[in-house]
């Protein structure tokens, strides 16, 4: 995919992995459409990069359909989608107060898994109408899984299930969308310096980093962004979930 001159939609773009990815893609010459439930945050990121920000609920069909229609009308048809929007919910299946909150479990699935699929289905439809490049490529979709998809910890049933679903749908989506010239790849990050982690105490952050074999530090969100950029540029990467985690493997708790 030729990133320079392309339209790139990035979800979760107000902060963390999404904001960093938007910056990396913009530096490579893409025009950014920044999506986030936090509309002010999305507009702040987009304004910094010369793009456009949109307030979007990725789990809502109408919200996504409307936003992508606006992107097409005002910026052009997207050829890159990077899904970084997500939430984290920690709760034991059987807790001190009784069974886990089913609504909380459903909320994580709705945002992390259904939201990813929702964005993919609408963006892929738009991409399928793009003029193909010399190799027949029309678009690239990069989804965010997690190493929790493979080594979910105690209390992470909802989060692990949602990210496991993202990883599991990568290959069938890539196979299905291949006829349209659209690639689908997922990234499974480990422990990164996102707002969810940097809000923790310094001692807790150091403890998390100490479990990483090498490098013994939290990941920089820009490192995620650079991997997303490479995936966009490398046509042979397709249908795969790529770990970026410093060789860490999560313990049960």
JSON list of C-alpha atoms in Angstrom, two decimals:
[
{"chain": "A", "resi": 1, "resn": "UNK", "atom": "CA", "xyz": [0.00, 0.00, 0.00]},
{"chain": "A", "resi": 2, "resn": "UNK", "atom": "CA", "xyz": [1.27, 3.43, -0.92]},
{"chain": "A", "resi": 3, "resn": "UNK", "atom": "CA", "xyz": [0.75, 5.30, 2.36]},
{"chain": "A", "resi": 4, "resn": "UNK", "atom": "CA", "xyz": [1.66, 8.73, 1.01]},
{"chain": "A", "resi": 5, "resn": "UNK", "atom": "CA", "xyz": [-1.49, 10.38, -0.31]},
{"chain": "A", "resi": 6, "resn": "UNK", "atom": "CA", "xyz": [-3.83, 7.78, 1.19]},
{"chain": "A", "resi": 7, "resn": "UNK", "atom": "CA", "xyz": [-6.77, 8.40, 3.51]},
{"chain": "A", "resi": 8, "resn": "UNK", "atom": "CA", "xyz": [-6.26, 6.59, 6.84]},
{"chain": "A", "resi": 9, "resn": "UNK", "atom": "CA", "xyz": [-8.97, 6.10, 9.45]},
{"chain": "A", "resi": 10, "resn": "UNK", "atom": "CA", "xyz": [-7.61, 5.49, 12.95]},
{"chain": "A", "resi": 11, "resn": "UNK", "atom": "CA", "xyz": [-9.95, 4.65, 15.83]},
{"chain": "A", "resi": 12, "resn": "UNK", "atom": "CA", "xyz": [-9.12, 5.34, 19.46]},
{"chain": "A", "resi": 13, "resn": "UNK", "atom": "CA", "xyz": [-7.16, 8.27, 18.06]},
{"chain": "A", "resi": 14, "resn": "UNK", "atom": "CA", "xyz": [-7.58, 10.63, 21.02]},
{"chain": "A", "resi": 15, "resn": "UNK", "atom": "CA", "xyz": [-4.71, 9.02, 22.92]},
{"chain": "A", "resi": 16, "resn": "UNK", "atom": "CA", "xyz": [-2.45, 6.00, 23.35]},
{"chain": "A", "resi": 17, "resn": "UNK", "atom": "CA", "xyz": [-1.87, 3.58, 20.49]},
{"chain": "A", "resi": 18, "resn": "UNK", "atom": "CA", "xyz": [-4.40, 5.33, 18.24]},
{"chain": "A", "resi": 19, "resn": "UNK", "atom": "CA", "xyz": [-2.90, 8.81, 18.59]},
{"chain": "A", "resi": 20, "resn": "UNK", "atom": "CA", "xyz": [0.62, 7.48, 18.10]},
{"chain": "A", "resi": 21, "resn": "UNK", "atom": "CA", "xyz": [-0.40, 5.52, 15.01]},
{"chain": "A", "resi": 22, "resn": "UNK", "atom": "CA", "xyz": [-2.14, 8.55, 13.53]},
{"chain": "A", "resi": 23, "resn": "UNK", "atom": "CA", "xyz": [1.09, 10.53, 13.95]},
{"chain": "A", "resi": 24, "resn": "UNK", "atom": "CA", "xyz": [3.23, 7.84, 12.33]},
{"chain": "A", "resi": 25, "resn": "UNK", "atom": "CA", "xyz": [0.89, 7.51, 9.36]},
{"chain": "A", "resi": 26, "resn": "UNK", "atom": "CA", "xyz": [0.65, 11.28, 8.97]},
{"chain": "A", "resi": 27, "resn": "UNK", "atom": "CA", "xyz": [4.44, 11.54, 8.99]},
{"chain": "A", "resi": 28, "resn": "UNK", "atom": "CA", "xyz": [4.45, 8.98, 6.16]},
{"chain": "A", "resi": 29, "resn": "UNK", "atom": "CA", "xyz": [2.13, 11.19, 4.12]},
{"chain": "A", "resi": 30, "resn": "UNK", "atom": "CA", "xyz": [-1.34, 9.88, 4.92]},
{"chain": "A", "resi": 31, "resn": "UNK", "atom": "CA", "xyz": [-4.34, 12.13, 5.50]},
{"chain": "A", "resi": 32, "resn": "UNK", "atom": "CA", "xyz": [-5.83, 11.25, 8.88]},
{"chain": "A", "resi": 33, "resn": "UNK", "atom": "CA", "xyz": [-9.46, 10.74, 9.85]},
{"chain": "A", "resi": 34, "resn": "UNK", "atom": "CA", "xyz": [-9.27, 10.44, 13.63]},
{"chain": "A", "resi": 35, "resn": "UNK", "atom": "CA", "xyz": [-12.17, 8.55, 15.28]},
{"chain": "A", "resi": 36, "resn": "UNK", "atom": "CA", "xyz": [-12.81, 8.45, 19.01]},
{"chain": "A", "resi": 37, "resn": "UNK", "atom": "CA", "xyz": [-15.75, 8.44, 21.41]},
{"chain": "A", "resi": 38, "resn": "UNK", "atom": "CA", "xyz": [-13.93, 11.46, 22.88]},
{"chain": "A", "resi": 39, "resn": "UNK", "atom": "CA", "xyz": [-14.71, 13.88, 20.05]},
{"chain": "A", "resi": 40, "resn": "UNK", "atom": "CA", "xyz": [-12.60, 16.71, 21.46]},
{"chain": "A", "resi": 41, "resn": "UNK", "atom": "CA", "xyz": [-9.64, 14.35, 21.75]},
{"chain": "A", "resi": 42, "resn": "UNK", "atom": "CA", "xyz": [-10.11, 13.08, 18.20]},
{"chain": "A", "resi": 43, "resn": "UNK", "atom": "CA", "xyz": [-10.25, 16.64, 16.88]},
{"chain": "A", "resi": 44, "resn": "UNK", "atom": "CA", "xyz": [-7.15, 17.60, 18.87]},
{"chain": "A", "resi": 45, "resn": "UNK", "atom": "CA", "xyz": [-5.14, 14.73, 17.36]},
{"chain": "A", "resi": 46, "resn": "UNK", "atom": "CA", "xyz": [-6.46, 15.46, 13.88]},
{"chain": "A", "resi": 47, "resn": "UNK", "atom": "CA", "xyz": [-5.81, 19.18, 14.21]},
{"chain": "A", "resi": 48, "resn": "UNK", "atom": "CA", "xyz": [-2.20, 18.50, 15.11]},
{"chain": "A", "resi": 49, "resn": "UNK", "atom": "CA", "xyz": [-1.82, 16.39, 11.96]},
{"chain": "A", "resi": 50, "resn": "UNK", "atom": "CA", "xyz": [-3.84, 18.39, 9.45]},
{"chain": "A", "resi": 51, "resn": "UNK", "atom": "CA", "xyz": [-6.62, 15.82, 9.41]},
{"chain": "A", "resi": 52, "resn": "UNK", "atom": "CA", "xyz": [-10.25, 15.74, 10.55]},
{"chain": "A", "resi": 53, "resn": "UNK", "atom": "CA", "xyz": [-11.55, 14.43, 13.87]},
{"chain": "A", "resi": 54, "resn": "UNK", "atom": "CA", "xyz": [-14.88, 12.70, 14.41]},
{"chain": "A", "resi": 55, "resn": "UNK", "atom": "CA", "xyz": [-16.81, 11.68, 17.52]},
{"chain": "A", "resi": 56, "resn": "UNK", "atom": "CA", "xyz": [-17.63, 8.02, 16.88]},
{"chain": "A", "resi": 57, "resn": "UNK", "atom": "CA", "xyz": [-19.02, 5.14, 18.93]},
{"chain": "A", "resi": 58, "resn": "UNK", "atom": "CA", "xyz": [-17.42, 2.16, 17.19]},
{"chain": "A", "resi": 59, "resn": "UNK", "atom": "CA", "xyz": [-19.97, -0.23, 18.71]},
{"chain": "A", "resi": 60, "resn": "UNK", "atom": "CA", "xyz": [-22.89, 1.64, 17.12]},
{"chain": "A", "resi": 61, "resn": "UNK", "atom": "CA", "xyz": [-23.75, 0.84, 13.49]},
{"chain": "A", "resi": 62, "resn": "UNK", "atom": "CA", "xyz": [-25.26, 4.22, 12.65]},
{"chain": "A", "resi": 63, "resn": "UNK", "atom": "CA", "xyz": [-22.44, 6.16, 14.25]},
{"chain": "A", "resi": 64, "resn": "UNK", "atom": "CA", "xyz": [-19.82, 4.34, 12.19]},
{"chain": "A", "resi": 65, "resn": "UNK", "atom": "CA", "xyz": [-21.81, 4.45, 8.95]},
{"chain": "A", "resi": 66, "resn": "UNK", "atom": "CA", "xyz": [-22.39, 8.19, 9.31]},
{"chain": "A", "resi": 67, "resn": "UNK", "atom": "CA", "xyz": [-18.77, 8.96, 10.17]},
{"chain": "A", "resi": 68, "resn": "UNK", "atom": "CA", "xyz": [-17.30, 6.96, 7.29]},
{"chain": "A", "resi": 69, "resn": "UNK", "atom": "CA", "xyz": [-19.76, 8.60, 4.89]},
{"chain": "A", "resi": 70, "resn": "UNK", "atom": "CA", "xyz": [-18.50, 11.98, 6.10]},
{"chain": "A", "resi": 71, "resn": "UNK", "atom": "CA", "xyz": [-14.89, 10.90, 5.57]},
{"chain": "A", "resi": 72, "resn": "UNK", "atom": "CA", "xyz": [-15.68, 9.90, 1.99]},
{"chain": "A", "resi": 73, "resn": "UNK", "atom": "CA", "xyz": [-17.53, 13.18, 1.34]},
{"chain": "A", "resi": 74, "resn": "UNK", "atom": "CA", "xyz": [-14.97, 15.53, 2.88]},
{"chain": "A", "resi": 75, "resn": "UNK", "atom": "CA", "xyz": [-11.60, 13.74, 2.62]},
{"chain": "A", "resi": 76, "resn": "UNK", "atom": "CA", "xyz": [-12.00, 10.89, 0.13]},
{"chain": "A", "resi": 77, "resn": "UNK", "atom": "CA", "xyz": [-12.35, 7.14, 0.23]},
{"chain": "A", "resi": 78, "resn": "UNK", "atom": "CA", "xyz": [-10.18, 5.43, 2.87]},
{"chain": "A", "resi": 79, "resn": "UNK", "atom": "CA", "xyz": [-7.59, 2.85, 1.90]},
{"chain": "A", "resi": 80, "resn": "UNK", "atom": "CA", "xyz": [-6.21, 2.32, 5.43]},
{"chain": "A", "resi": 81, "resn": "UNK", "atom": "CA", "xyz": [-8.06, 1.47, 8.64]},
{"chain": "A", "resi": 82, "resn": "UNK", "atom": "CA", "xyz": [-6.29, 0.96, 11.97]},
{"chain": "A", "resi": 83, "resn": "UNK", "atom": "CA", "xyz": [-8.61, -0.11, 14.80]},
{"chain": "A", "resi": 84, "resn": "UNK", "atom": "CA", "xyz": [-7.20, 0.94, 18.18]},
{"chain": "A", "resi": 85, "resn": "UNK", "atom": "CA", "xyz": [-10.39, 1.75, 20.09]},
{"chain": "A", "resi": 86, "resn": "UNK", "atom": "CA", "xyz": [-10.86, -0.49, 23.11]},
{"chain": "A", "resi": 87, "resn": "UNK", "atom": "CA", "xyz": [-11.71, -0.70, 26.79]},
{"chain": "A", "resi": 88, "resn": "UNK", "atom": "CA", "xyz": [-10.45, -2.82, 29.67]},
{"chain": "A", "resi": 89, "resn": "UNK", "atom": "CA", "xyz": [-12.62, -4.47, 32.33]},
{"chain": "A", "resi": 90, "resn": "UNK", "atom": "CA", "xyz": [-11.17, -6.47, 35.19]},
{"chain": "A", "resi": 91, "resn": "UNK", "atom": "CA", "xyz": [-13.54, -8.74, 37.11]},
{"chain": "A", "resi": 92, "resn": "UNK", "atom": "CA", "xyz": [-13.50, -12.31, 38.38]},
{"chain": "A", "resi": 93, "resn": "UNK", "atom": "CA", "xyz": [-16.18, -14.68, 37.10]},
{"chain": "A", "resi": 94, "resn": "UNK", "atom": "CA", "xyz": [-17.05, -15.55, 40.70]},
{"chain": "A", "resi": 95, "resn": "UNK", "atom": "CA", "xyz": [-16.28, -12.63, 42.97]},
{"chain": "A", "resi": 96, "resn": "UNK", "atom": "CA", "xyz": [-16.79, -11.79, 46.61]},
{"chain": "A", "resi": 97, "resn": "UNK", "atom": "CA", "xyz": [-20.13, -10.20, 45.78]},
{"chain": "A", "resi": 98, "resn": "UNK", "atom": "CA", "xyz": [-21.28, -13.10, 43.58]},
{"chain": "A", "resi": 99, "resn": "UNK", "atom": "CA", "xyz": [-21.22, -13.68, 39.82]},
{"chain": "A", "resi": 100, "resn": "UNK", "atom": "CA", "xyz": [-19.59, -11.27, 37.42]},
{"chain": "A", "resi": 101, "resn": "UNK", "atom": "CA", "xyz": [-21.62, -8.40, 35.99]},
{"chain": "A", "resi": 102, "resn": "UNK", "atom": "CA", "xyz": [-22.95, -9.66, 32.64]},
{"chain": "A", "resi": 103, "resn": "UNK", "atom": "CA", "xyz": [-23.56, -6.13, 31.34]},
{"chain": "A", "resi": 104, "resn": "UNK", "atom": "CA", "xyz": [-19.93, -5.25, 31.98]},
{"chain": "A", "resi": 105, "resn": "UNK", "atom": "CA", "xyz": [-18.79, -8.36, 30.09]},
{"chain": "A", "resi": 106, "resn": "UNK", "atom": "CA", "xyz": [-21.08, -7.48, 27.16]},
{"chain": "A", "resi": 107, "resn": "UNK", "atom": "CA", "xyz": [-19.80, -3.90, 27.10]},
{"chain": "A", "resi": 108, "resn": "UNK", "atom": "CA", "xyz": [-16.20, -5.07, 26.60]},
{"chain": "A", "resi": 109, "resn": "UNK", "atom": "CA", "xyz": [-17.26, -7.45, 23.81]},
{"chain": "A", "resi": 110, "resn": "UNK", "atom": "CA", "xyz": [-19.35, -4.70, 22.19]},
{"chain": "A", "resi": 111, "resn": "UNK", "atom": "CA", "xyz": [-16.50, -2.19, 22.05]},
{"chain": "A", "resi": 112, "resn": "UNK", "atom": "CA", "xyz": [-13.45, -4.39, 21.49]},
{"chain": "A", "resi": 113, "resn": "UNK", "atom": "CA", "xyz": [-14.82, -7.12, 19.23]},
{"chain": "A", "resi": 114, "resn": "UNK", "atom": "CA", "xyz": [-18.10, -5.95, 17.74]},
{"chain": "A", "resi": 115, "resn": "UNK", "atom": "CA", "xyz": [-16.70, -2.43, 17.40]},
{"chain": "A", "resi": 116, "resn": "UNK", "atom": "CA", "xyz": [-13.73, -3.77, 15.45]},
{"chain": "A", "resi": 117, "resn": "UNK", "atom": "CA", "xyz": [-16.01, -5.79, 13.16]},
{"chain": "A", "resi": 118, "resn": "UNK", "atom": "CA", "xyz": [-18.37, -2.83, 12.77]},
{"chain": "A", "resi": 119, "resn": "UNK", "atom": "CA", "xyz": [-15.53, -0.58, 11.58]},
{"chain": "A", "resi": 120, "resn": "UNK", "atom": "CA", "xyz": [-14.14, -3.31, 9.35]},
{"chain": "A", "resi": 121, "resn": "UNK", "atom": "CA", "xyz": [-17.43, -4.08, 7.59]},
{"chain": "A", "resi": 122, "resn": "UNK", "atom": "CA", "xyz": [-18.16, -0.43, 6.71]},
{"chain": "A", "resi": 123, "resn": "UNK", "atom": "CA", "xyz": [-14.59, 0.57, 5.84]},
{"chain": "A", "resi": 124, "resn": "UNK", "atom": "CA", "xyz": [-14.05, -2.56, 3.74]},
{"chain": "A", "resi": 125, "resn": "UNK", "atom": "CA", "xyz": [-17.19, -1.79, 1.75]},
{"chain": "A", "resi": 126, "resn": "UNK", "atom": "CA", "xyz": [-15.79, 1.67, 0.96]},
{"chain": "A", "resi": 127, "resn": "UNK", "atom": "CA", "xyz": [-12.36, 0.23, 0.14]},
{"chain": "A", "resi": 128, "resn": "UNK", "atom": "CA", "xyz": [-13.86, -2.35, -2.23]},
{"chain": "A", "resi": 129, "resn": "UNK", "atom": "CA", "xyz": [-14.95, 0.55, -4.45]},
{"chain": "A", "resi": 130, "resn": "UNK", "atom": "CA", "xyz": [-11.46, 2.07, -4.63]},
{"chain": "A", "resi": 131, "resn": "UNK", "atom": "CA", "xyz": [-9.48, 1.98, -7.85]},
{"chain": "A", "resi": 132, "resn": "UNK", "atom": "CA", "xyz": [-6.98, -0.87, -7.45]},
{"chain": "A", "resi": 133, "resn": "UNK", "atom": "CA", "xyz": [-3.26, -0.21, -7.38]},
{"chain": "A", "resi": 134, "resn": "UNK", "atom": "CA", "xyz": [-0.81, -1.89, -9.77]},
{"chain": "A", "resi": 135, "resn": "UNK", "atom": "CA", "xyz": [-0.97, -5.14, -7.77]},
{"chain": "A", "resi": 136, "resn": "UNK", "atom": "CA", "xyz": [-4.76, -5.01, -7.35]},
{"chain": "A", "resi": 137, "resn": "UNK", "atom": "CA", "xyz": [-4.60, -3.74, -3.78]},
{"chain": "A", "resi": 138, "resn": "UNK", "atom": "CA", "xyz": [-7.44, -1.51, -2.62]},
{"chain": "A", "resi": 139, "resn": "UNK", "atom": "CA", "xyz": [-6.99, -1.34, 1.14]},
{"chain": "A", "resi": 140, "resn": "UNK", "atom": "CA", "xyz": [-5.40, -2.49, 4.37]},
{"chain": "A", "resi": 141, "resn": "UNK", "atom": "CA", "xyz": [-7.11, -3.11, 7.71]},
{"chain": "A", "resi": 142, "resn": "UNK", "atom": "CA", "xyz": [-5.03, -3.39, 10.89]},
{"chain": "A", "resi": 143, "resn": "UNK", "atom": "CA", "xyz": [-6.89, -4.53, 14.01]},
{"chain": "A", "resi": 144, "resn": "UNK", "atom": "CA", "xyz": [-5.67, -4.52, 17.60]},
{"chain": "A", "resi": 145, "resn": "UNK", "atom": "CA", "xyz": [-5.72, -7.80, 19.48]},
{"chain": "A", "resi": 146, "resn": "UNK", "atom": "CA", "xyz": [-3.60, -8.33, 22.62]},
{"chain": "A", "resi": 147, "resn": "UNK", "atom": "CA", "xyz": [-1.28, -10.89, 24.13]},
{"chain": "A", "resi": 148, "resn": "UNK", "atom": "CA", "xyz": [-4.16, -11.40, 26.58]},
{"chain": "A", "resi": 149, "resn": "UNK", "atom": "CA", "xyz": [-5.87, -13.22, 23.71]},
{"chain": "A", "resi": 150, "resn": "UNK", "atom": "CA", "xyz": [-3.33, -16.01, 24.24]},
{"chain": "A", "resi": 151, "resn": "UNK", "atom": "CA", "xyz": [-2.42, -15.71, 27.95]},
{"chain": "A", "resi": 152, "resn": "UNK", "atom": "CA", "xyz": [-5.37, -14.01, 29.58]},
{"chain": "A", "resi": 153, "resn": "UNK", "atom": "CA", "xyz": [-4.89, -13.47, 33.28]},
{"chain": "A", "resi": 154, "resn": "UNK", "atom": "CA", "xyz": [-7.28, -14.06, 36.16]},
{"chain": "A", "resi": 155, "resn": "UNK", "atom": "CA", "xyz": [-9.96, -11.40, 36.03]},
{"chain": "A", "resi": 156, "resn": "UNK", "atom": "CA", "xyz": [-9.42, -10.81, 32.30]},
{"chain": "A", "resi": 157, "resn": "UNK", "atom": "CA", "xyz": [-12.10, -13.14, 30.93]},
{"chain": "A", "resi": 158, "resn": "UNK", "atom": "CA", "xyz": [-13.99, -10.35, 29.15]},
{"chain": "A", "resi": 159, "resn": "UNK", "atom": "CA", "xyz": [-10.91, -8.60, 27.77]},
{"chain": "A", "resi": 160, "resn": "UNK", "atom": "CA", "xyz": [-9.22, -11.84, 26.70]},
{"chain": "A", "resi": 161, "resn": "UNK", "atom": "CA", "xyz": [-12.41, -13.08, 25.03]},
{"chain": "A", "resi": 162, "resn": "UNK", "atom": "CA", "xyz": [-12.81, -9.83, 23.10]},
{"chain": "A", "resi": 163, "resn": "UNK", "atom": "CA", "xyz": [-9.20, -9.77, 21.92]},
{"chain": "A", "resi": 164, "resn": "UNK", "atom": "CA", "xyz": [-9.22, -13.50, 21.21]},
{"chain": "A", "resi": 165, "resn": "UNK", "atom": "CA", "xyz": [-12.16, -12.84, 18.93]},
{"chain": "A", "resi": 166, "resn": "UNK", "atom": "CA", "xyz": [-10.21, -10.14, 17.08]},
{"chain": "A", "resi": 167, "resn": "UNK", "atom": "CA", "xyz": [-7.33, -12.55, 16.54]},
{"chain": "A", "resi": 168, "resn": "UNK", "atom": "CA", "xyz": [-9.65, -15.38, 15.46]},
{"chain": "A", "resi": 169, "resn": "UNK", "atom": "CA", "xyz": [-11.45, -13.36, 12.80]},
{"chain": "A", "resi": 170, "resn": "UNK", "atom": "CA", "xyz": [-8.23, -12.10, 11.21]},
{"chain": "A", "resi": 171, "resn": "UNK", "atom": "CA", "xyz": [-7.66, -15.04, 8.86]},
{"chain": "A", "resi": 172, "resn": "UNK", "atom": "CA", "xyz": [-11.27, -15.55, 7.72]},
{"chain": "A", "resi": 173, "resn": "UNK", "atom": "CA", "xyz": [-11.60, -11.81, 7.11]},
{"chain": "A", "resi": 174, "resn": "UNK", "atom": "CA", "xyz": [-8.35, -11.76, 5.11]},
{"chain": "A", "resi": 175, "resn": "UNK", "atom": "CA", "xyz": [-9.49, -14.74, 3.05]},
{"chain": "A", "resi": 176, "resn": "UNK", "atom": "CA", "xyz": [-12.88, -13.20, 2.35]},
{"chain": "A", "resi": 177, "resn": "UNK", "atom": "CA", "xyz": [-11.63, -9.72, 1.50]},
{"chain": "A", "resi": 178, "resn": "UNK", "atom": "CA", "xyz": [-8.76, -10.95, -0.67]},
{"chain": "A", "resi": 179, "resn": "UNK", "atom": "CA", "xyz": [-10.99, -10.89, -3.75]},
{"chain": "A", "resi": 180, "resn": "UNK", "atom": "CA", "xyz": [-11.44, -7.15, -3.19]},
{"chain": "A", "resi": 181, "resn": "UNK", "atom": "CA", "xyz": [-7.69, -6.57, -2.84]},
{"chain": "A", "resi": 182, "resn": "UNK", "atom": "CA", "xyz": [-7.99, -5.79, 0.88]},
{"chain": "A", "resi": 183, "resn": "UNK", "atom": "CA", "xyz": [-5.54, -7.19, 3.42]},
{"chain": "A", "resi": 184, "resn": "UNK", "atom": "CA", "xyz": [-6.42, -7.81, 7.10]},
{"chain": "A", "resi": 185, "resn": "UNK", "atom": "CA", "xyz": [-3.76, -8.09, 9.81]},
{"chain": "A", "resi": 186, "resn": "UNK", "atom": "CA", "xyz": [-3.91, -7.88, 13.60]},
{"chain": "A", "resi": 187, "resn": "UNK", "atom": "CA", "xyz": [-1.30, -6.66, 16.07]},
{"chain": "A", "resi": 188, "resn": "UNK", "atom": "CA", "xyz": [-1.18, -8.17, 19.57]},
{"chain": "A", "resi": 189, "resn": "UNK", "atom": "CA", "xyz": [0.63, -5.67, 21.80]},
{"chain": "A", "resi": 190, "resn": "UNK", "atom": "CA", "xyz": [2.02, -6.51, 25.20]},
{"chain": "A", "resi": 191, "resn": "UNK", "atom": "CA", "xyz": [2.46, -3.95, 27.95]},
{"chain": "A", "resi": 192, "resn": "UNK", "atom": "CA", "xyz": [2.62, -0.49, 26.43]},
{"chain": "A", "resi": 193, "resn": "UNK", "atom": "CA", "xyz": [2.77, 2.98, 27.91]},
{"chain": "A", "resi": 194, "resn": "UNK", "atom": "CA", "xyz": [-0.85, 3.84, 27.16]},
{"chain": "A", "resi": 195, "resn": "UNK", "atom": "CA", "xyz": [-3.05, 5.97, 29.44]},
{"chain": "A", "resi": 196, "resn": "UNK", "atom": "CA", "xyz": [-4.47, 2.81, 31.05]},
{"chain": "A", "resi": 197, "resn": "UNK", "atom": "CA", "xyz": [-0.95, 1.86, 32.18]},
{"chain": "A", "resi": 198, "resn": "UNK", "atom": "CA", "xyz": [0.65, 5.25, 32.79]},
{"chain": "A", "resi": 199, "resn": "UNK", "atom": "CA", "xyz": [-2.19, 6.06, 35.21]},
{"chain": "A", "resi": 200, "resn": "UNK", "atom": "CA", "xyz": [-0.74, 3.40, 37.52]},
{"chain": "A", "resi": 201, "resn": "UNK", "atom": "CA", "xyz": [1.87, 4.23, 40.14]},
{"chain": "A", "resi": 202, "resn": "UNK", "atom": "CA", "xyz": [5.54, 4.33, 39.11]},
{"chain": "A", "resi": 203, "resn": "UNK", "atom": "CA", "xyz": [6.15, 1.26, 41.28]},
{"chain": "A", "resi": 204, "resn": "UNK", "atom": "CA", "xyz": [3.44, -0.72, 39.50]},
{"chain": "A", "resi": 205, "resn": "UNK", "atom": "CA", "xyz": [4.71, 0.33, 36.07]},
{"chain": "A", "resi": 206, "resn": "UNK", "atom": "CA", "xyz": [8.22, -0.75, 37.04]},
{"chain": "A", "resi": 207, "resn": "UNK", "atom": "CA", "xyz": [6.87, -4.09, 38.23]},
{"chain": "A", "resi": 208, "resn": "UNK", "atom": "CA", "xyz": [5.12, -4.64, 34.89]},
{"chain": "A", "resi": 209, "resn": "UNK", "atom": "CA", "xyz": [8.26, -3.74, 32.96]},
{"chain": "A", "resi": 210, "resn": "UNK", "atom": "CA", "xyz": [10.44, -6.03, 35.08]},
{"chain": "A", "resi": 211, "resn": "UNK", "atom": "CA", "xyz": [8.59, -9.08, 33.71]},
{"chain": "A", "resi": 212, "resn": "UNK", "atom": "CA", "xyz": [9.51, -8.25, 30.11]},
{"chain": "A", "resi": 213, "resn": "UNK", "atom": "CA", "xyz": [12.61, -10.21, 29.00]},
{"chain": "A", "resi": 214, "resn": "UNK", "atom": "CA", "xyz": [13.95, -7.53, 26.65]},
{"chain": "A", "resi": 215, "resn": "UNK", "atom": "CA", "xyz": [13.77, -4.63, 26.44]},
{"chain": "A", "resi": 216, "resn": "UNK", "atom": "CA", "xyz": [12.93, -4.23, 30.13]},
{"chain": "A", "resi": 217, "resn": "UNK", "atom": "CA", "xyz": [10.55, -1.35, 29.66]},
{"chain": "A", "resi": 218, "resn": "UNK", "atom": "CA", "xyz": [7.00, -0.65, 28.62]},
{"chain": "A", "resi": 219, "resn": "UNK", "atom": "CA", "xyz": [6.40, -0.41, 24.91]},
{"chain": "A", "resi": 220, "resn": "UNK", "atom": "CA", "xyz": [6.29, 3.01, 23.29]},
{"chain": "A", "resi": 221, "resn": "UNK", "atom": "CA", "xyz": [2.98, 3.53, 21.45]},
{"chain": "A", "resi": 222, "resn": "UNK", "atom": "CA", "xyz": [5.00, 4.87, 18.50]},
{"chain": "A", "resi": 223, "resn": "UNK", "atom": "CA", "xyz": [6.53, 1.37, 18.17]},
{"chain": "A", "resi": 224, "resn": "UNK", "atom": "CA", "xyz": [3.04, 0.01, 17.64]},
{"chain": "A", "resi": 225, "resn": "UNK", "atom": "CA", "xyz": [2.45, 2.76, 15.08]},
{"chain": "A", "resi": 226, "resn": "UNK", "atom": "CA", "xyz": [5.62, 1.92, 13.17]},
{"chain": "A", "resi": 227, "resn": "UNK", "atom": "CA", "xyz": [4.57, -1.73, 12.98]},
{"chain": "A", "resi": 228, "resn": "UNK", "atom": "CA", "xyz": [1.18, -0.67, 11.65]},
{"chain": "A", "resi": 229, "resn": "UNK", "atom": "CA", "xyz": [2.96, 1.45, 9.04]},
{"chain": "A", "resi": 230, "resn": "UNK", "atom": "CA", "xyz": [5.15, -1.47, 7.99]},
{"chain": "A", "resi": 231, "resn": "UNK", "atom": "CA", "xyz": [2.11, -3.72, 7.65]},
{"chain": "A", "resi": 232, "resn": "UNK", "atom": "CA", "xyz": [0.52, -1.13, 5.37]},
{"chain": "A", "resi": 233, "resn": "UNK", "atom": "CA", "xyz": [3.63, -1.03, 3.20]},
{"chain": "A", "resi": 234, "resn": "UNK", "atom": "CA", "xyz": [4.41, -4.76, 3.08]},
{"chain": "A", "resi": 235, "resn": "UNK", "atom": "CA", "xyz": [1.89, -6.58, 0.87]},
{"chain": "A", "resi": 236, "resn": "UNK", "atom": "CA", "xyz": [2.96, -10.07, 1.91]},
{"chain": "A", "resi": 237, "resn": "UNK", "atom": "CA", "xyz": [1.78, -9.55, 5.48]},
{"chain": "A", "resi": 238, "resn": "UNK", "atom": "CA", "xyz": [-1.81, -10.74, 5.46]},
{"chain": "A", "resi": 239, "resn": "UNK", "atom": "CA", "xyz": [-4.13, -12.86, 7.60]},
{"chain": "A", "resi": 240, "resn": "UNK", "atom": "CA", "xyz": [-1.74, -12.91, 10.57]},
{"chain": "A", "resi": 241, "resn": "UNK", "atom": "CA", "xyz": [-1.71, -11.73, 14.19]},
{"chain": "A", "resi": 242, "resn": "UNK", "atom": "CA", "xyz": [1.70, -10.31, 15.09]},
{"chain": "A", "resi": 243, "resn": "UNK", "atom": "CA", "xyz": [2.86, -10.06, 18.70]},
{"chain": "A", "resi": 244, "resn": "UNK", "atom": "CA", "xyz": [4.84, -6.99, 19.77]},
{"chain": "A", "resi": 245, "resn": "UNK", "atom": "CA", "xyz": [5.68, -7.65, 23.40]},
{"chain": "A", "resi": 246, "resn": "UNK", "atom": "CA", "xyz": [9.43, -7.93, 24.17]},
{"chain": "A", "resi": 247, "resn": "UNK", "atom": "CA", "xyz": [9.02, -11.74, 24.51]},
{"chain": "A", "resi": 248, "resn": "UNK", "atom": "CA", "xyz": [6.87, -11.47, 27.63]},
{"chain": "A", "resi": 249, "resn": "UNK", "atom": "CA", "xyz": [4.40, -14.25, 28.45]},
{"chain": "A", "resi": 250, "resn": "UNK", "atom": "CA", "xyz": [1.72, -13.35, 30.98]},
{"chain": "A", "resi": 251, "resn": "UNK", "atom": "CA", "xyz": [1.50, -15.26, 34.26]},
{"chain": "A", "resi": 252, "resn": "UNK", "atom": "CA", "xyz": [-1.94, -16.32, 35.59]},
{"chain": "A", "resi": 253, "resn": "UNK", "atom": "CA", "xyz": [-2.05, -13.16, 37.76]}
]
